[in-house]
C-alpha cells in the first residue's frame, strides 16, 4: 500500500484551515486579550478534530498565534527533519481590521 504524499493533500489542508479560521474569527471585530487564548485554542482543536476524522494516516500537530493588528512586526520559523516527500507543514494567515492570526500545521507519516 502506498503512502499518501503531503503534496497530494496540501491544498486541501490549507482550505480546511482557512475555513475554520474564517468561521471562528469573522465575528471577532476587536482583539480581546482576555479571550485570545481561548479563540486560538478552539481553532487549533477544531483543525485537529476535523483532520483526524478524515483518517488520512498522518500525525498532525497544530500551533496558533493570535494578536492585535498594529505597527509591530512578528516573525517566526520552524525547521523539521523528516521525509519531505510524505511529510510537510503549512502556515495559514487570517487578517481582519484588528486581528492577525497564524496557524502552523505539521503533518507527518507515523
mmCIF file with all atom_site columns, C-alpha atoms in Angstrom, residues 1-89:
data_model
loop_
_atom_site.group_PDB
_atom_site.id
_atom_site.type_symbol
_atom_site.label_atom_id
_atom_site.label_alt_id
_atom_site.label_comp_id
_atom_site.label_asym_id
_atom_site.label_entity_id
_atom_site.label_seq_id
_atom_site.pdbx_PDB_ins_code
_atom_site.Cartn_x
_atom_site.Cartn_y
_atom_site.Cartn_z
_atom_site.occupancy
_atom_site.B_iso_or_equiv
_atom_site.pdbx_formal_charge
_atom_site.auth_seq_id
_atom_site.auth_comp_id
_atom_site.auth_asym_id
_atom_site.auth_atom_id
_atom_site.pdbx_PDB_model_num
ATOM 1  C CA . UNK A 1 1  ? 0.000   0.000  0.000  1.00 0.00 ? 1  UNK A CA 1
ATOM 2  C CA . UNK A 1 2  ? 1.470   3.351  -0.998 1.00 0.00 ? 2  UNK A CA 1
ATOM 3  C CA . UNK A 1 3  ? 1.654   6.232  1.419  1.00 0.00 ? 3  UNK A CA 1
ATOM 4  C CA . UNK A 1 4  ? -0.205  9.436  0.766  1.00 0.00 ? 4  UNK A CA 1
ATOM 5  C CA . UNK A 1 5  ? 2.239   12.188 -0.025 1.00 0.00 ? 5  UNK A CA 1
ATOM 6  C CA . UNK A 1 6  ? 1.961   15.565 1.646  1.00 0.00 ? 6  UNK A CA 1
ATOM 7  C CA . UNK A 1 7  ? 1.879   17.354 -1.723 1.00 0.00 ? 7  UNK A CA 1
ATOM 8  C CA . UNK A 1 8  ? -1.290  15.442 -2.638 1.00 0.00 ? 8  UNK A CA 1
ATOM 9  C CA . UNK A 1 9  ? -3.248  16.933 0.269  1.00 0.00 ? 9  UNK A CA 1
ATOM 10 C CA . UNK A 1 10 ? -1.513  20.271 0.860  1.00 0.00 ? 10 UNK A CA 1
ATOM 11 C CA . UNK A 1 11 ? -4.107  22.464 -0.883 1.00 0.00 ? 11 UNK A CA 1
ATOM 12 C CA . UNK A 1 12 ? -6.952  20.638 0.849  1.00 0.00 ? 12 UNK A CA 1
ATOM 13 C CA . UNK A 1 13 ? -5.270  21.207 4.229  1.00 0.00 ? 13 UNK A CA 1
ATOM 14 C CA . UNK A 1 14 ? -4.865  24.914 3.526  1.00 0.00 ? 14 UNK A CA 1
ATOM 15 C CA . UNK A 1 15 ? -8.530  25.187 2.544  1.00 0.00 ? 15 UNK A CA 1
ATOM 16 C CA . UNK A 1 16 ? -9.697  23.367 5.691  1.00 0.00 ? 16 UNK A CA 1
ATOM 17 C CA . UNK A 1 17 ? -7.557  25.551 7.968  1.00 0.00 ? 17 UNK A CA 1
ATOM 18 C CA . UNK A 1 18 ? -8.723  28.740 6.215  1.00 0.00 ? 18 UNK A CA 1
ATOM 19 C CA . UNK A 1 19 ? -12.380 27.750 6.539  1.00 0.00 ? 19 UNK A CA 1
ATOM 20 C CA . UNK A 1 20 ? -12.049 27.069 10.268 1.00 0.00 ? 20 UNK A CA 1
ATOM 21 C CA . UNK A 1 21 ? -10.113 30.278 10.918 1.00 0.00 ? 21 UNK A CA 1
ATOM 22 C CA . UNK A 1 22 ? -12.595 32.372 8.913  1.00 0.00 ? 22 UNK A CA 1
ATOM 23 C CA . UNK A 1 23 ? -15.583 30.781 10.614 1.00 0.00 ? 23 UNK A CA 1
ATOM 24 C CA . UNK A 1 24 ? -14.218 31.275 14.115 1.00 0.00 ? 24 UNK A CA 1
ATOM 25 C CA . UNK A 1 25 ? -12.773 34.760 13.684 1.00 0.00 ? 25 UNK A CA 1
ATOM 26 C CA . UNK A 1 26 ? -15.149 36.547 11.293 1.00 0.00 ? 26 UNK A CA 1
ATOM 27 C CA . UNK A 1 27 ? -17.343 37.762 14.173 1.00 0.00 ? 27 UNK A CA 1
ATOM 28 C CA . UNK A 1 28 ? -14.379 38.978 16.272 1.00 0.00 ? 28 UNK A CA 1
ATOM 29 C CA . UNK A 1 29 ? -14.398 42.673 15.436 1.00 0.00 ? 29 UNK A CA 1
ATOM 30 C CA . UNK A 1 30 ? -11.946 43.670 18.176 1.00 0.00 ? 30 UNK A CA 1
ATOM 31 C CA . UNK A 1 31 ? -8.937  41.926 19.684 1.00 0.00 ? 31 UNK A CA 1
ATOM 32 C CA . UNK A 1 32 ? -9.649  40.847 23.275 1.00 0.00 ? 32 UNK A CA 1
ATOM 33 C CA . UNK A 1 33 ? -6.516  39.810 25.174 1.00 0.00 ? 33 UNK A CA 1
ATOM 34 C CA . UNK A 1 34 ? -8.626  38.002 27.785 1.00 0.00 ? 34 UNK A CA 1
ATOM 35 C CA . UNK A 1 35 ? -10.269 35.780 25.142 1.00 0.00 ? 35 UNK A CA 1
ATOM 36 C CA . UNK A 1 36 ? -7.487  35.459 22.558 1.00 0.00 ? 36 UNK A CA 1
ATOM 37 C CA . UNK A 1 37 ? -6.009  32.278 24.071 1.00 0.00 ? 37 UNK A CA 1
ATOM 38 C CA . UNK A 1 38 ? -9.439  30.655 24.064 1.00 0.00 ? 38 UNK A CA 1
ATOM 39 C CA . UNK A 1 39 ? -10.015 31.669 20.430 1.00 0.00 ? 39 UNK A CA 1
ATOM 40 C CA . UNK A 1 40 ? -6.743  30.227 19.154 1.00 0.00 ? 40 UNK A CA 1
ATOM 41 C CA . UNK A 1 41 ? -7.078  27.068 21.264 1.00 0.00 ? 41 UNK A CA 1
ATOM 42 C CA . UNK A 1 42 ? -10.550 26.465 19.865 1.00 0.00 ? 42 UNK A CA 1
ATOM 43 C CA . UNK A 1 43 ? -9.301  26.958 16.307 1.00 0.00 ? 43 UNK A CA 1
ATOM 44 C CA . UNK A 1 44 ? -6.419  24.509 16.779 1.00 0.00 ? 44 UNK A CA 1
ATOM 45 C CA . UNK A 1 45 ? -8.690  21.922 18.419 1.00 0.00 ? 45 UNK A CA 1
ATOM 46 C CA . UNK A 1 46 ? -11.223 22.180 15.559 1.00 0.00 ? 46 UNK A CA 1
ATOM 47 C CA . UNK A 1 47 ? -8.478  21.771 12.972 1.00 0.00 ? 47 UNK A CA 1
ATOM 48 C CA . UNK A 1 48 ? -7.069  18.676 14.678 1.00 0.00 ? 48 UNK A CA 1
ATOM 49 C CA . UNK A 1 49 ? -10.536 17.160 15.150 1.00 0.00 ? 49 UNK A CA 1
ATOM 50 C CA . UNK A 1 50 ? -11.600 17.834 11.548 1.00 0.00 ? 50 UNK A CA 1
ATOM 51 C CA . UNK A 1 51 ? -8.407  16.428 10.035 1.00 0.00 ? 51 UNK A CA 1
ATOM 52 C CA . UNK A 1 52 ? -8.330  13.444 12.389 1.00 0.00 ? 52 UNK A CA 1
ATOM 53 C CA . UNK A 1 53 ? -11.873 12.491 11.338 1.00 0.00 ? 53 UNK A CA 1
ATOM 54 C CA . UNK A 1 54 ? -10.669 12.229 7.736  1.00 0.00 ? 54 UNK A CA 1
ATOM 55 C CA . UNK A 1 55 ? -8.392  9.291  8.731  1.00 0.00 ? 55 UNK A CA 1
ATOM 56 C CA . UNK A 1 56 ? -5.531  10.060 6.371  1.00 0.00 ? 56 UNK A CA 1
ATOM 57 C CA . UNK A 1 57 ? -2.965  8.176  8.466  1.00 0.00 ? 57 UNK A CA 1
ATOM 58 C CA . UNK A 1 58 ? -0.922  11.244 9.406  1.00 0.00 ? 58 UNK A CA 1
ATOM 59 C CA . UNK A 1 59 ? 0.130   12.536 12.785 1.00 0.00 ? 59 UNK A CA 1
ATOM 60 C CA . UNK A 1 60 ? -0.964  16.167 12.961 1.00 0.00 ? 60 UNK A CA 1
ATOM 61 C CA . UNK A 1 61 ? 0.435   18.951 15.125 1.00 0.00 ? 61 UNK A CA 1
ATOM 62 C CA . UNK A 1 62 ? -1.113  22.399 15.175 1.00 0.00 ? 62 UNK A CA 1
ATOM 63 C CA . UNK A 1 63 ? 0.087   25.644 16.715 1.00 0.00 ? 63 UNK A CA 1
ATOM 64 C CA . UNK A 1 64 ? -1.570  29.024 16.569 1.00 0.00 ? 64 UNK A CA 1
ATOM 65 C CA . UNK A 1 65 ? -0.867  32.633 17.402 1.00 0.00 ? 65 UNK A CA 1
ATOM 66 C CA . UNK A 1 66 ? -3.347  35.463 17.594 1.00 0.00 ? 66 UNK A CA 1
ATOM 67 C CA . UNK A 1 67 ? -2.510  39.076 18.301 1.00 0.00 ? 67 UNK A CA 1
ATOM 68 C CA . UNK A 1 68 ? -3.842  42.594 17.752 1.00 0.00 ? 68 UNK A CA 1
ATOM 69 C CA . UNK A 1 69 ? -3.149  44.263 14.449 1.00 0.00 ? 69 UNK A CA 1
ATOM 70 C CA . UNK A 1 70 ? -0.829  47.196 14.794 1.00 0.00 ? 70 UNK A CA 1
ATOM 71 C CA . UNK A 1 71 ? 2.510   48.554 13.716 1.00 0.00 ? 71 UNK A CA 1
ATOM 72 C CA . UNK A 1 72 ? 4.595   45.822 15.334 1.00 0.00 ? 72 UNK A CA 1
ATOM 73 C CA . UNK A 1 73 ? 6.075   43.035 13.247 1.00 0.00 ? 73 UNK A CA 1
ATOM 74 C CA . UNK A 1 74 ? 6.158   39.333 14.022 1.00 0.00 ? 74 UNK A CA 1
ATOM 75 C CA . UNK A 1 75 ? 8.465   36.733 12.579 1.00 0.00 ? 75 UNK A CA 1
ATOM 76 C CA . UNK A 1 76 ? 8.621   33.028 13.244 1.00 0.00 ? 76 UNK A CA 1
ATOM 77 C CA . UNK A 1 77 ? 10.165  29.996 11.697 1.00 0.00 ? 77 UNK A CA 1
ATOM 78 C CA . UNK A 1 78 ? 10.117  26.218 12.050 1.00 0.00 ? 78 UNK A CA 1
ATOM 79 C CA . UNK A 1 79 ? 12.574  23.579 10.958 1.00 0.00 ? 79 UNK A CA 1
ATOM 80 C CA . UNK A 1 80 ? 11.941  19.852 10.783 1.00 0.00 ? 80 UNK A CA 1
ATOM 81 C CA . UNK A 1 81 ? 13.916  16.745 9.928  1.00 0.00 ? 81 UNK A CA 1
ATOM 82 C CA . UNK A 1 82 ? 11.553  14.419 8.109  1.00 0.00 ? 82 UNK A CA 1
ATOM 83 C CA . UNK A 1 83 ? 10.710  12.713 4.846  1.00 0.00 ? 83 UNK A CA 1
ATOM 84 C CA . UNK A 1 84 ? 9.985   15.710 2.626  1.00 0.00 ? 84 UNK A CA 1
ATOM 85 C CA . UNK A 1 85 ? 8.030   13.522 0.198  1.00 0.00 ? 85 UNK A CA 1
ATOM 86 C CA . UNK A 1 86 ? 5.397   12.271 2.665  1.00 0.00 ? 86 UNK A CA 1
ATOM 87 C CA . UNK A 1 87 ? 5.588   14.889 5.425  1.00 0.00 ? 87 UNK A CA 1
ATOM 88 C CA . UNK A 1 88 ? 5.177   18.651 5.403  1.00 0.00 ? 88 UNK A CA 1
ATOM 89 C CA . UNK A 1 89 ? 3.939   21.820 7.012  1.00 0.00 ? 89 UNK A CA 1
#
